[in-house]
PDB file of C-alpha atoms in Angstrom:
ATOM      1  CA  UNK A 988      26.336 131.336 104.464  1.00 52.00           C
ATOM      2  CA  UNK A 989      29.931 132.306 102.828  1.00 70.00           C
ATOM      3  CA  UNK A 990      29.422 136.263 104.023  1.00 76.00           C
ATOM      4  CA  UNK A 991      28.858 136.969  99.928  1.00 87.00           C
ATOM      5  CA  UNK A 992      32.224 134.727  99.591  1.00 92.00           C
ATOM      6  CA  UNK A 993      32.262 132.390  97.048  1.00 94.00           C
ATOM      7  CA  UNK A 994      35.273 129.636  97.942  1.00 95.00           C
ATOM      8  CA  UNK A 995      36.466 127.351  95.450  1.00 97.00           C
ATOM      9  CA  UNK A 996      38.566 124.375  96.048  1.00 98.00           C
ATOM     10  CA  UNK A 997      41.235 123.718  93.140  1.00 98.00           C
ATOM     11  CA  UNK A 998      43.421 120.454  92.797  1.00 98.00           C
ATOM     12  CA  UNK A 999      46.079 119.596  90.544  1.00 98.00           C
ATOM     13  CA  UNK A1000      46.204 115.685  88.955  1.00 98.00           C
ATOM     14  CA  UNK A1001      48.666 114.270  86.562  1.00 98.00           C
ATOM     15  CA  UNK A1002      48.812 111.778  83.962  1.00 98.00           C
ATOM     16  CA  UNK A1003      50.832 110.820  80.880  1.00 98.00           C
ATOM     17  CA  UNK A1004      49.238 109.924  77.437  1.00 97.00           C
ATOM     18  CA  UNK A1005      49.669 109.899  74.161  1.00 97.00           C
ATOM     19  CA  UNK A1006      47.895 110.805  70.907  1.00 96.00           C
ATOM     20  CA  UNK A1007      47.665 112.125  67.411  1.00 95.00           C
ATOM     21  CA  UNK A1008      45.827 114.933  65.877  1.00 96.00           C
ATOM     22  CA  UNK A1009      44.324 113.533  62.699  1.00 95.00           C
ATOM     23  CA  UNK A1010      40.984 114.512  61.184  1.00 94.00           C
ATOM     24  CA  UNK A1011      38.983 111.589  59.264  1.00 92.00           C
ATOM     25  CA  UNK A1012      37.636 114.924  57.660  1.00 94.00           C
ATOM     26  CA  UNK A1013      40.890 116.062  56.011  1.00 95.00           C
ATOM     27  CA  UNK A1014      42.831 114.359  53.267  1.00 96.00           C
ATOM     28  CA  UNK A1015      46.438 113.266  54.259  1.00 95.00           C
ATOM     29  CA  UNK A1016      47.820 116.556  52.952  1.00 96.00           C
ATOM     30  CA  UNK A1017      45.744 118.914  55.125  1.00 96.00           C
ATOM     31  CA  UNK A1018      46.168 116.874  57.823  1.00 95.00           C
ATOM     32  CA  UNK A1019      49.878 117.109  57.756  1.00 95.00           C
ATOM     33  CA  UNK A1020      49.519 120.881  57.048  1.00 96.00           C
ATOM     34  CA  UNK A1021      46.889 121.599  59.894  1.00 96.00           C
ATOM     35  CA  UNK A1022      48.576 119.794  62.650  1.00 95.00           C
ATOM     36  CA  UNK A1023      52.019 119.280  61.495  1.00 95.00           C
ATOM     37  CA  UNK A1024      54.249 116.603  63.433  1.00 95.00           C
ATOM     38  CA  UNK A1025      51.233 116.050  65.695  1.00 95.00           C
ATOM     39  CA  UNK A1026      49.771 114.186  62.851  1.00 94.00           C
ATOM     40  CA  UNK A1027      52.885 111.585  63.173  1.00 94.00           C
ATOM     41  CA  UNK A1028      51.039 108.293  62.584  1.00 94.00           C
ATOM     42  CA  UNK A1029      53.242 107.036  65.308  1.00 94.00           C
ATOM     43  CA  UNK A1030      51.807 109.513  67.743  1.00 93.00           C
ATOM     44  CA  UNK A1031      53.498 111.398  70.600  1.00 95.00           C
ATOM     45  CA  UNK A1032      52.775 112.108  74.436  1.00 95.00           C
ATOM     46  CA  UNK A1033      52.611 114.522  76.721  1.00 96.00           C
ATOM     47  CA  UNK A1034      52.671 114.887  80.601  1.00 97.00           C
ATOM     48  CA  UNK A1035      49.364 116.147  81.214  1.00 98.00           C
ATOM     49  CA  UNK A1036      48.451 118.093  84.316  1.00 98.00           C
ATOM     50  CA  UNK A1037      44.336 118.420  84.879  1.00 98.00           C
ATOM     51  CA  UNK A1038      43.261 121.602  87.346  1.00 98.00           C
ATOM     52  CA  UNK A1039      40.080 121.153  88.644  1.00 98.00           C
ATOM     53  CA  UNK A1040      37.891 123.428  90.358  1.00 98.00           C
ATOM     54  CA  UNK A1041      34.942 122.501  92.619  1.00 98.00           C
ATOM     55  CA  UNK A1042      32.526 125.201  94.440  1.00 96.00           C
ATOM     56  CA  UNK A1043      30.039 124.622  97.258  1.00 94.00           C
ATOM     57  CA  UNK A1044      29.165 125.020 100.583  1.00 91.00           C
ATOM     58  CA  UNK A1045      31.748 124.646 102.977  1.00 92.00           C
ATOM     59  CA  UNK A1046      30.681 121.540 105.792  1.00 92.00           C
ATOM     60  CA  UNK A1047      30.445 123.241 108.771  1.00 89.00           C
ATOM     61  CA  UNK A1048      31.928 120.286 110.454  1.00 91.00           C
ATOM     62  CA  UNK A1049      35.024 119.441 108.625  1.00 93.00           C
ATOM     63  CA  UNK A1050      35.642 123.413 106.829  1.00 93.00           C
ATOM     64  CA  UNK A1051      35.787 121.948 103.791  1.00 95.00           C
ATOM     65  CA  UNK A1052      34.115 122.155 100.109  1.00 96.00           C
ATOM     66  CA  UNK A1053      34.890 118.747  99.475  1.00 95.00           C
ATOM     67  CA  UNK A1054      36.591 116.151 101.258  1.00 92.00           C
ATOM     68  CA  UNK A1055      39.784 115.281  99.448  1.00 93.00           C
ATOM     69  CA  UNK A1056      40.015 111.589  99.041  1.00 93.00           C
ATOM     70  CA  UNK A1057      36.460 111.805  97.882  1.00 95.00           C
ATOM     71  CA  UNK A1058      37.707 114.195  95.124  1.00 97.00           C
ATOM     72  CA  UNK A1059      40.849 113.032  94.245  1.00 97.00           C
ATOM     73  CA  UNK A1060      38.915 109.136  94.171  1.00 98.00           C
ATOM     74  CA  UNK A1061      36.589 110.346  91.842  1.00 98.00           C
ATOM     75  CA  UNK A1062      38.852 111.948  89.589  1.00 98.00           C
ATOM     76  CA  UNK A1063      41.518 108.927  89.777  1.00 98.00           C
ATOM     77  CA  UNK A1064      38.309 107.011  88.621  1.00 98.00           C
ATOM     78  CA  UNK A1065      36.626 108.692  86.217  1.00 98.00           C
ATOM     79  CA  UNK A1066      40.338 110.756  84.735  1.00 98.00           C
ATOM     80  CA  UNK A1067      43.644 109.209  85.506  1.00 98.00           C
ATOM     81  CA  UNK A1068      43.121 105.544  85.442  1.00 98.00           C
ATOM     82  CA  UNK A1069      41.245 105.511  82.008  1.00 98.00           C
ATOM     83  CA  UNK A1070      43.603 108.290  80.677  1.00 98.00           C
ATOM     84  CA  UNK A1071      47.180 107.199  82.160  1.00 98.00           C
ATOM     85  CA  UNK A1072      49.631 105.769  80.144  1.00 97.00           C
ATOM     86  CA  UNK A1073      46.697 105.415  76.753  1.00 97.00           C
ATOM     87  CA  UNK A1074      46.876 106.035  73.517  1.00 96.00           C
ATOM     88  CA  UNK A1075      43.823 108.464  73.889  1.00 96.00           C
ATOM     89  CA  UNK A1076      42.631 107.993  69.808  1.00 95.00           C
ATOM     90  CA  UNK A1077      42.353 104.225  70.251  1.00 95.00           C
ATOM     91  CA  UNK A1078      41.760 103.507  74.436  1.00 96.00           C
ATOM     92  CA  UNK A1079      39.219 106.638  74.817  1.00 96.00           C
ATOM     93  CA  UNK A1080      35.971 106.329  73.311  1.00 96.00           C
ATOM     94  CA  UNK A1081      35.261 110.316  72.795  1.00 95.00           C
ATOM     95  CA  UNK A1082      38.447 110.261  71.078  1.00 96.00           C
ATOM     96  CA  UNK A1083      37.235 107.379  68.279  1.00 93.00           C
ATOM     97  CA  UNK A1084      35.172 110.751  66.949  1.00 90.00           C
ATOM     98  CA  UNK A1085      36.832 113.909  67.944  1.00 94.00           C
ATOM     99  CA  UNK A1086      40.537 114.586  67.453  1.00 96.00           C
ATOM    100  CA  UNK A1087      42.061 114.214  70.776  1.00 96.00           C
ATOM    101  CA  UNK A1088      43.236 118.218  70.546  1.00 96.00           C
ATOM    102  CA  UNK A1089      43.293 119.320  74.181  1.00 96.00           C
ATOM    103  CA  UNK A1090      40.547 121.785  73.860  1.00 96.00           C
ATOM    104  CA  UNK A1091      38.569 118.456  72.913  1.00 96.00           C
ATOM    105  CA  UNK A1092      40.525 116.937  76.016  1.00 97.00           C
ATOM    106  CA  UNK A1093      39.363 119.650  78.173  1.00 97.00           C
ATOM    107  CA  UNK A1094      35.808 119.611  77.493  1.00 97.00           C
ATOM    108  CA  UNK A1095      35.804 115.371  77.845  1.00 98.00           C
ATOM    109  CA  UNK A1096      37.457 115.952  81.069  1.00 98.00           C
ATOM    110  CA  UNK A1097      34.766 118.406  82.086  1.00 98.00           C
ATOM    111  CA  UNK A1098      31.932 116.116  80.863  1.00 97.00           C
ATOM    112  CA  UNK A1099      33.018 113.172  83.435  1.00 98.00           C
ATOM    113  CA  UNK A1100      33.875 115.139  86.436  1.00 98.00           C
ATOM    114  CA  UNK A1101      30.569 117.515  86.096  1.00 98.00           C
ATOM    115  CA  UNK A1102      29.091 114.512  87.543  1.00 98.00           C
ATOM    116  CA  UNK A1103      30.785 115.102  90.792  1.00 98.00           C
ATOM    117  CA  UNK A1104      27.985 113.937  93.267  1.00 97.00           C
ATOM    118  CA  UNK A1105      29.851 116.284  96.672  1.00 96.00           C
ATOM    119  CA  UNK A1106      30.602 119.604  95.063  1.00 97.00           C
ATOM    120  CA  UNK A1107      29.647 121.824  91.697  1.00 97.00           C
ATOM    121  CA  UNK A1108      32.630 121.363  88.863  1.00 98.00           C
ATOM    122  CA  UNK A1109      33.825 124.984  88.116  1.00 97.00           C
ATOM    123  CA  UNK A1110      36.158 124.764  85.210  1.00 97.00           C
ATOM    124  CA  UNK A1111      38.837 122.166  83.933  1.00 98.00           C
ATOM    125  CA  UNK A1112      42.086 123.601  82.905  1.00 98.00           C
ATOM    126  CA  UNK A1113      44.650 121.046  81.250  1.00 97.00           C
ATOM    127  CA  UNK A1114      48.247 121.658  80.400  1.00 97.00           C
ATOM    128  CA  UNK A1115      49.291 119.938  77.969  1.00 95.00           C
ATOM    129  CA  UNK A1116      53.206 121.305  78.304  1.00 95.00           C
ATOM    130  CA  UNK A1117      54.052 123.915  80.799  1.00 93.00           C
ATOM    131  CA  UNK A1118      53.323 126.985  77.584  1.00 93.00           C
ATOM    132  CA  UNK A1119      50.073 125.384  76.456  1.00 93.00           C
ATOM    133  CA  UNK A1120      47.139 125.453  78.349  1.00 96.00           C
ATOM    134  CA  UNK A1121      43.041 125.353  78.364  1.00 97.00           C
ATOM    135  CA  UNK A1122      40.230 125.313  80.266  1.00 97.00           C
ATOM    136  CA  UNK A1123      36.550 125.229  79.981  1.00 97.00           C
ATOM    137  CA  UNK A1124      34.109 126.334  82.279  1.00 96.00           C
ATOM    138  CA  UNK A1125      30.969 124.518  80.484  1.00 95.00           C
ATOM    139  CA  UNK A1126      28.568 125.968  78.406  1.00 90.00           C
ATOM    140  CA  UNK A1127      26.500 128.361  80.573  1.00 68.00           C
ATOM    141  CA  UNK A1128      28.447 131.756  81.410  1.00 55.00           C
TER     142      UNK A1128
ATOM    143  CA  UNK B1484      39.797 147.488  84.565  1.00 92.00           C
ATOM    144  CA  UNK B1485      43.259 145.988  85.049  1.00 95.00           C
ATOM    145  CA  UNK B1486      43.717 143.180  87.767  1.00 96.00           C
ATOM    146  CA  UNK B1487      47.242 142.833  89.825  1.00 96.00           C
ATOM    147  CA  UNK B1488      48.125 140.459  91.573  1.00 96.00           C
ATOM    148  CA  UNK B1489      50.882 140.039  94.761  1.00 96.00           C
ATOM    149  CA  UNK B1490      52.100 137.006  95.509  1.00 97.00           C
ATOM    150  CA  UNK B1491      53.767 136.078  98.966  1.00 97.00           C
ATOM    151  CA  UNK B1492      54.755 132.897 100.844  1.00 98.00           C
ATOM    152  CA  UNK B1493      54.517 131.747 104.667  1.00 98.00           C
ATOM    153  CA  UNK B1494      54.983 128.675 106.601  1.00 97.00           C
ATOM    154  CA  UNK B1495      52.706 127.301 109.147  1.00 97.00           C
ATOM    155  CA  UNK B1496      51.707 124.285 110.837  1.00 97.00           C
ATOM    156  CA  UNK B1497      47.827 123.222 111.845  1.00 96.00           C
ATOM    157  CA  UNK B1498      46.090 120.438 112.443  1.00 96.00           C
ATOM    158  CA  UNK B1499      42.447 119.461 111.479  1.00 95.00           C
ATOM    159  CA  UNK B1500      40.336 118.125 114.447  1.00 95.00           C
ATOM    160  CA  UNK B1501      36.658 118.709 115.545  1.00 95.00           C
ATOM    161  CA  UNK B1502      36.075 118.102 119.301  1.00 94.00           C
ATOM    162  CA  UNK B1503      32.294 117.774 118.403  1.00 95.00           C
ATOM    163  CA  UNK B1504      33.227 114.266 116.681  1.00 95.00           C
ATOM    164  CA  UNK B1505      34.904 111.337 118.217  1.00 96.00           C
ATOM    165  CA  UNK B1506      38.497 110.094 117.706  1.00 95.00           C
ATOM    166  CA  UNK B1507      37.635 107.871 115.485  1.00 96.00           C
ATOM    167  CA  UNK B1508      35.242 110.162 113.616  1.00 95.00           C
ATOM    168  CA  UNK B1509      38.166 112.887 113.441  1.00 95.00           C
ATOM    169  CA  UNK B1510      40.721 110.093 111.913  1.00 95.00           C
ATOM    170  CA  UNK B1511      38.241 108.546 109.392  1.00 93.00           C
ATOM    171  CA  UNK B1512      37.502 112.236 108.195  1.00 93.00           C
ATOM    172  CA  UNK B1513      40.580 113.694 108.373  1.00 94.00           C
ATOM    173  CA  UNK B1514      43.312 111.111 108.136  1.00 93.00           C
ATOM    174  CA  UNK B1515      46.836 112.174 108.605  1.00 92.00           C
ATOM    175  CA  UNK B1516      45.372 115.977 109.163  1.00 94.00           C
ATOM    176  CA  UNK B1517      44.413 114.717 111.870  1.00 94.00           C
ATOM    177  CA  UNK B1518      47.661 114.101 114.685  1.00 94.00           C
ATOM    178  CA  UNK B1519      47.987 115.875 117.338  1.00 93.00           C
ATOM    179  CA  UNK B1520      51.112 117.278 117.181  1.00 93.00           C
ATOM    180  CA  UNK B1521      50.010 118.968 113.948  1.00 93.00           C
ATOM    181  CA  UNK B1522      51.841 119.321 110.354  1.00 95.00           C
ATOM    182  CA  UNK B1523      53.251 122.158 108.636  1.00 95.00           C
ATOM    183  CA  UNK B1524      52.763 123.671 105.000  1.00 97.00           C
ATOM    184  CA  UNK B1525      54.836 126.366 102.816  1.00 97.00           C
ATOM    185  CA  UNK B1526      51.861 128.362 101.741  1.00 98.00           C
ATOM    186  CA  UNK B1527      51.504 130.545  98.604  1.00 98.00           C
ATOM    187  CA  UNK B1528      49.556 132.801  98.651  1.00 98.00           C
ATOM    188  CA  UNK B1529      48.045 135.381  95.731  1.00 98.00           C
ATOM    189  CA  UNK B1530      46.516 138.461  95.936  1.00 98.00           C
ATOM    190  CA  UNK B1531      44.589 140.357  92.761  1.00 97.00           C
ATOM    191  CA  UNK B1532      43.378 143.753  93.067  1.00 97.00           C
ATOM    192  CA  UNK B1533      40.935 145.168  90.395  1.00 97.00           C
ATOM    193  CA  UNK B1534      40.890 148.742  89.570  1.00 96.00           C
ATOM    194  CA  UNK B1535      41.908 151.358  87.004  1.00 96.00           C
ATOM    195  CA  UNK B1536      45.223 152.705  86.721  1.00 94.00           C
ATOM    196  CA  UNK B1537      45.584 156.159  88.390  1.00 93.00           C
ATOM    197  CA  UNK B1538      46.338 158.767  85.400  1.00 92.00           C
ATOM    198  CA  UNK B1539      49.426 160.535  87.173  1.00 93.00           C
ATOM    199  CA  UNK B1540      51.189 157.371  88.622  1.00 90.00           C
ATOM    200  CA  UNK B1541      49.996 155.051  86.258  1.00 93.00           C
ATOM    201  CA  UNK B1542      49.278 152.484  89.148  1.00 94.00           C
ATOM    202  CA  UNK B1543      46.229 150.677  90.705  1.00 95.00           C
ATOM    203  CA  UNK B1544      47.783 151.095  94.007  1.00 95.00           C
ATOM    204  CA  UNK B1545      50.870 151.276  95.108  1.00 94.00           C
ATOM    205  CA  UNK B1546      52.892 147.702  94.934  1.00 94.00           C
ATOM    206  CA  UNK B1547      55.371 148.995  98.250  1.00 94.00           C
ATOM    207  CA  UNK B1548      51.774 149.536  99.930  1.00 95.00           C
ATOM    208  CA  UNK B1549      50.106 146.807  99.141  1.00 96.00           C
ATOM    209  CA  UNK B1550      53.220 144.755 100.096  1.00 97.00           C
ATOM    210  CA  UNK B1551      52.977 146.506 103.505  1.00 97.00           C
ATOM    211  CA  UNK B1552      49.725 145.519 103.975  1.00 98.00           C
ATOM    212  CA  UNK B1553      50.250 141.905 103.258  1.00 98.00           C
ATOM    213  CA  UNK B1554      53.184 141.922 105.415  1.00 98.00           C
ATOM    214  CA  UNK B1555      51.543 143.222 108.609  1.00 98.00           C
ATOM    215  CA  UNK B1556      48.256 141.642 108.356  1.00 98.00           C
ATOM    216  CA  UNK B1557      49.230 138.189 106.943  1.00 98.00           C
ATOM    217  CA  UNK B1558      53.104 137.580 107.026  1.00 98.00           C
ATOM    218  CA  UNK B1559      52.726 139.277 110.672  1.00 97.00           C
ATOM    219  CA  UNK B1560      50.022 136.684 111.795  1.00 97.00           C
ATOM    220  CA  UNK B1561      50.451 133.813 110.054  1.00 98.00           C
ATOM    221  CA  UNK B1562      54.072 132.974 109.178  1.00 98.00           C
ATOM    222  CA  UNK B1563      55.850 130.456 111.627  1.00 97.00           C
ATOM    223  CA  UNK B1564      52.536 129.897 113.687  1.00 97.00           C
ATOM    224  CA  UNK B1565      50.252 127.063 114.546  1.00 96.00           C
ATOM    225  CA  UNK B1566      46.913 128.322 112.939  1.00 96.00           C
ATOM    226  CA  UNK B1567      44.645 126.385 115.134  1.00 95.00           C
ATOM    227  CA  UNK B1568      46.226 128.591 118.342  1.00 94.00           C
ATOM    228  CA  UNK B1569      47.796 131.175 117.323  1.00 96.00           C
ATOM    229  CA  UNK B1570      45.917 133.219 114.772  1.00 97.00           C
ATOM    230  CA  UNK B1571      42.832 134.832 116.585  1.00 97.00           C
ATOM    231  CA  UNK B1572      40.303 134.626 113.294  1.00 96.00           C
ATOM    232  CA  UNK B1573      40.654 131.247 112.954  1.00 96.00           C
ATOM    233  CA  UNK B1574      40.031 130.000 116.895  1.00 93.00           C
ATOM    234  CA  UNK B1575      37.082 127.436 116.466  1.00 91.00           C
ATOM    235  CA  UNK B1576      37.534 126.745 113.131  1.00 93.00           C
ATOM    236  CA  UNK B1577      38.850 124.137 111.128  1.00 95.00           C
ATOM    237  CA  UNK B1578      42.444 125.663 109.576  1.00 97.00           C
ATOM    238  CA  UNK B1579      41.724 124.229 105.778  1.00 96.00           C
ATOM    239  CA  UNK B1580      42.574 126.030 102.782  1.00 97.00           C
ATOM    240  CA  UNK B1581      39.449 126.915 102.215  1.00 97.00           C
ATOM    241  CA  UNK B1582      38.967 128.476 105.727  1.00 97.00           C
ATOM    242  CA  UNK B1583      42.133 130.139 105.630  1.00 98.00           C
ATOM    243  CA  UNK B1584      41.526 131.817 102.480  1.00 98.00           C
ATOM    244  CA  UNK B1585      38.234 132.991 103.326  1.00 97.00           C
ATOM    245  CA  UNK B1586      40.443 134.624 107.091  1.00 98.00           C
ATOM    246  CA  UNK B1587      42.766 136.111 104.212  1.00 98.00           C
ATOM    247  CA  UNK B1588      40.031 137.638 102.080  1.00 98.00           C
ATOM    248  CA  UNK B1589      38.120 139.467 105.332  1.00 97.00           C
ATOM    249  CA  UNK B1590      41.508 140.799 106.333  1.00 98.00           C
ATOM    250  CA  UNK B1591      42.221 142.111 103.380  1.00 98.00           C
ATOM    251  CA  UNK B1592      39.282 143.667 101.895  1.00 97.00           C
ATOM    252  CA  UNK B1593      38.948 146.525 104.330  1.00 97.00           C
ATOM    253  CA  UNK B1594      42.464 147.204 104.347  1.00 97.00           C
ATOM    254  CA  UNK B1595      42.495 147.664  99.783  1.00 97.00           C
ATOM    255  CA  UNK B1596      41.122 150.584  99.827  1.00 94.00           C
ATOM    256  CA  UNK B1597      42.735 151.519  96.219  1.00 94.00           C
ATOM    257  CA  UNK B1598      41.281 149.543  93.599  1.00 95.00           C
ATOM    258  CA  UNK B1599      39.477 146.509  95.220  1.00 96.00           C
ATOM    259  CA  UNK B1600      40.025 142.790  96.359  1.00 97.00           C
ATOM    260  CA  UNK B1601      39.046 140.457  93.614  1.00 97.00           C
ATOM    261  CA  UNK B1602      40.558 137.543  94.161  1.00 97.00           C
ATOM    262  CA  UNK B1603      43.021 135.872  96.875  1.00 98.00           C
ATOM    263  CA  UNK B1604      44.123 132.394  96.004  1.00 98.00           C
ATOM    264  CA  UNK B1605      45.900 129.927  98.720  1.00 98.00           C
ATOM    265  CA  UNK B1606      48.155 127.281  97.895  1.00 98.00           C
ATOM    266  CA  UNK B1607      48.485 124.779 100.484  1.00 97.00           C
ATOM    267  CA  UNK B1608      50.999 122.525  98.260  1.00 97.00           C
ATOM    268  CA  UNK B1609      51.314 123.129  94.519  1.00 97.00           C
ATOM    269  CA  UNK B1610      48.693 120.572  93.891  1.00 98.00           C
ATOM    270  CA  UNK B1611      45.900 122.080  96.136  1.00 97.00           C
ATOM    271  CA  UNK B1612      44.892 125.792  96.717  1.00 98.00           C
ATOM    272  CA  UNK B1613      41.310 127.872  97.827  1.00 98.00           C
ATOM    273  CA  UNK B1614      40.411 130.600  95.655  1.00 97.00           C
ATOM    274  CA  UNK B1615      38.065 133.150  97.380  1.00 97.00           C
ATOM    275  CA  UNK B1616      35.537 136.115  95.173  1.00 94.00           C
ATOM    276  CA  UNK B1617      32.863 138.188  96.060  1.00 92.00           C
ATOM    277  CA  UNK B1618      30.053 136.402  94.778  1.00 85.00           C
ATOM    278  CA  UNK B1619      29.436 137.411  91.125  1.00 78.00           C
ATOM    279  CA  UNK B1620      32.795 138.316  90.553  1.00 76.00           C
ATOM    280  CA  UNK B1621      34.226 136.757  87.882  1.00 64.00           C
ATOM    281  CA  UNK B1622      37.048 137.132  85.741  1.00 53.00           C
ATOM    282  CA  UNK B1623      41.517 137.204  85.934  1.00 49.00           C
TER     283      UNK B1623
END
């Protein structure tokens, strides 16, 4: 319906959270060696930026792939509210088992947002700082 | 294959309103974007062209040429315009970011004859954008 074109909608969100990079499978020395200052037992925090891209048919009545309040509300409920101003290791169930690296954070956010009912999730990109970014688009491509 | 991206900015106003819907429905669906007086944005457009560098010039296409195309096709048409009424290609469509990106793609694709248009990304604000590709094209 888009004349052979694929159109995606992108939206950026922000949350701030703390984490500690520490693997139970490694010794104290190995953890310090692998994770460096990110292994600080007191944790540390980032201002994360989450960039979400979705695709789908544009509703002819609205000209939109997804109405922004629907997408914003879903991301708020699934990601921002449970992650913002939290210690990820302790307060997000997935990170009791997995080290909350931004790679794993991308995958966890993807797993939550892929359930968005009104458009197809294309990818999740997370910027941990303005110099580090990670992107996950599922396993199919 | 090399992908080159040129960026440009333009400022324009628009309004979201579907005459087939009631005033209440328009208000419910589009919220403050339905304001009858319209509102505006500083749009940022990123245009990505894919191609092999010419062996003589080392260029996929001359950036000056791309800049001229973008000036004629986009800036001249859209900058400081009310998109609903002043851009022929958007008449009868709601000028969402998705629709504007598609219109921009359709304007640029036939004009880019060296390399090929790979992607159009249009930012309506720094936190909201639309991407347009040919189906099946990925990367960069």
